[in-house]
């Protein structure tokens, strides 16, 4: 399942419960942006995901939904 199929399954504004990881298990950092070309997160966001607050995860999801595909 690709990035946008995963992203379509979660709405950070209306989906209840724990915030899922947007990871699609294909980690590849783009050299020009330092973002994962699969999920769109920075390396720092990927590393910190398990300790990131639910509110901050929703902020990250909102950004992922707005950014173009890598």
XYZ file of N, CA and C in Angstrom, residues 5-68:
192
model
N -2.482 5.986 -0.161
C -3.518 5.054 0.281
C -3.550 5.008 1.806
N -2.368 5.024 2.435
C -2.285 5.063 3.894
C -2.836 6.391 4.402
N -2.432 7.491 3.786
C -2.859 8.803 4.244
C -4.374 8.973 4.156
N -4.996 8.370 3.165
C -6.439 8.496 3.004
C -7.204 7.760 4.100
N -6.548 6.851 4.799
C -7.233 6.050 5.807
C -7.319 6.730 7.168
N -6.676 7.863 7.335
C -6.676 8.540 8.626
C -6.918 10.024 8.431
N -7.856 10.557 9.191
C -8.129 11.992 9.173
C -7.749 12.540 10.540
N -6.700 13.364 10.613
C -6.223 13.848 11.906
C -7.242 14.721 12.642
N -8.248 15.207 11.941
C -9.241 16.060 12.569
C -10.475 15.304 13.063
N -10.752 14.134 12.487
C -11.975 13.421 12.859
C -11.771 11.985 13.311
N -10.654 11.358 12.973
C -10.434 9.961 13.364
C -10.165 9.868 14.858
N -10.916 9.014 15.566
C -10.734 8.874 17.006
C -9.583 7.934 17.337
N -9.250 7.891 18.594
C -8.281 6.922 19.079
C -6.840 7.301 18.830
N -5.954 6.340 19.084
C -4.520 6.589 18.904
C -4.189 6.944 17.454
N -3.213 7.793 17.305
C -2.784 8.227 15.972
C -1.833 7.173 15.404
N -2.169 6.588 14.242
C -1.307 5.569 13.659
C -0.061 6.179 13.002
N 0.934 5.377 12.859
C 2.124 5.802 12.138
C 1.816 5.829 10.644
N 2.314 6.828 9.926
C 2.134 6.860 8.472
C 3.160 5.995 7.736
N 3.975 5.273 8.467
C 5.031 4.455 7.873
C 4.465 3.404 6.929
N 5.105 3.246 5.773
C 4.739 2.206 4.814
C 5.881 1.201 4.646
N 6.835 1.234 5.580
C 7.963 0.291 5.639
C 8.864 0.321 4.417
N 9.014 1.504 3.832
C 9.942 1.698 2.710
C 10.717 2.980 2.980
N 11.561 2.977 3.992
C 12.268 4.187 4.400
C 13.376 4.549 3.410
N 13.219 5.701 2.785
C 14.221 6.231 1.870
C 14.199 7.747 1.986
N 15.283 8.323 2.508
C 15.327 9.771 2.640
C 15.733 10.420 1.324
N 14.943 11.386 0.898
C 15.261 12.131 -0.317
C 16.400 13.096 -0.001
N 17.415 13.107 -0.819
C 18.595 13.933 -0.562
C 18.294 15.431 -0.572
N 17.378 15.836 -1.417
C 17.109 17.275 -1.541
C 16.210 17.821 -0.433
N 15.422 16.969 0.215
C 14.498 17.451 1.247
C 14.757 16.854 2.629
N 15.520 15.780 2.713
C 15.719 15.040 3.963
C 14.410 14.505 4.528
N 13.426 14.268 3.665
C 12.164 13.661 4.068
C 12.096 12.256 3.494
N 11.440 11.362 4.207
C 11.250 10.015 3.695
C 10.351 10.093 2.466
N 10.798 9.512 1.375
C 10.008 9.580 0.155
C 8.789 8.668 0.225
N 8.743 7.783 1.204
C 7.588 6.900 1.358
C 6.511 7.526 2.244
N 6.871 7.981 3.442
C 5.852 8.509 4.363
C 5.839 10.030 4.443
N 6.923 10.688 4.067
C 6.963 12.142 4.067
C 7.488 12.782 5.335
N 7.865 11.959 6.330
C 8.373 12.521 7.585
C 9.883 12.719 7.530
N 10.363 13.610 8.407
C 11.803 13.801 8.559
C 12.367 12.657 9.388
N 13.669 12.470 9.327
C 14.311 11.430 10.128
C 14.040 11.656 11.607
N 14.080 12.904 12.036
C 13.810 13.229 13.441
C 12.391 12.819 13.843
N 11.424 13.058 12.957
C 10.043 12.666 13.245
C 9.890 11.154 13.297
N 10.578 10.459 12.413
C 10.520 8.994 12.396
C 11.087 8.433 13.695
N 12.241 8.918 14.097
C 12.907 8.432 15.309
C 12.058 8.717 16.552
N 11.456 9.899 16.611
C 10.731 10.323 17.812
C 9.261 9.881 17.848
N 8.773 9.234 16.802
C 7.345 8.944 16.693
C 6.765 8.265 17.941
N 7.439 7.286 18.482
C 6.878 6.536 19.616
C 6.757 7.374 20.883
N 7.490 8.469 20.975
C 7.423 9.320 22.163
C 6.755 10.670 21.876
N 6.297 10.870 20.656
C 5.628 12.112 20.271
C 4.204 12.102 20.814
N 3.746 13.252 21.296
C 2.390 13.340 21.831
C 1.363 13.107 20.720
N 0.178 12.679 21.124
C -0.899 12.456 20.159
C -1.226 13.755 19.415
N -1.228 14.874 20.120
C -1.520 16.166 19.483
C -0.475 16.498 18.424
N 0.809 16.275 18.728
C 1.869 16.561 17.759
C 1.824 15.590 16.586
N 1.428 14.352 16.820
C 1.280 13.389 15.718
C 0.201 13.863 14.748
N -0.872 14.412 15.298
C -1.946 14.933 14.430
C -1.463 16.130 13.614
N -0.617 16.947 14.196
C -0.021 18.068 13.463
C 0.828 17.548 12.311
N 1.616 16.525 12.583
C 2.456 15.924 11.532
C 1.569 15.360 10.428
N 0.514 14.654 10.789
C -0.414 14.087 9.801
C -1.013 15.194 8.930
N -1.403 16.303 9.536
C -1.969 17.402 8.741
C -0.971 17.892 7.697
N 0.295 18.007 8.103
C 1.325 18.435 7.164
C 1.509 17.403 6.050
N 1.507 16.126 6.406
C 1.688 15.072 5.406
C 0.566 15.097 4.371
N -0.636 15.365 4.835
C -1.781 15.411 3.915
C -1.705 16.599 2.964
N -0.985 17.644 3.348
C -0.882 18.839 2.515
C 0.326 18.846 1.599
N 1.356 18.061 1.924
C 2.559 18.110 1.094
C 2.438 17.196 -0.124
N 3.030 17.607 -1.222
C 2.989 16.783 -2.430
C 3.801 15.510 -2.272
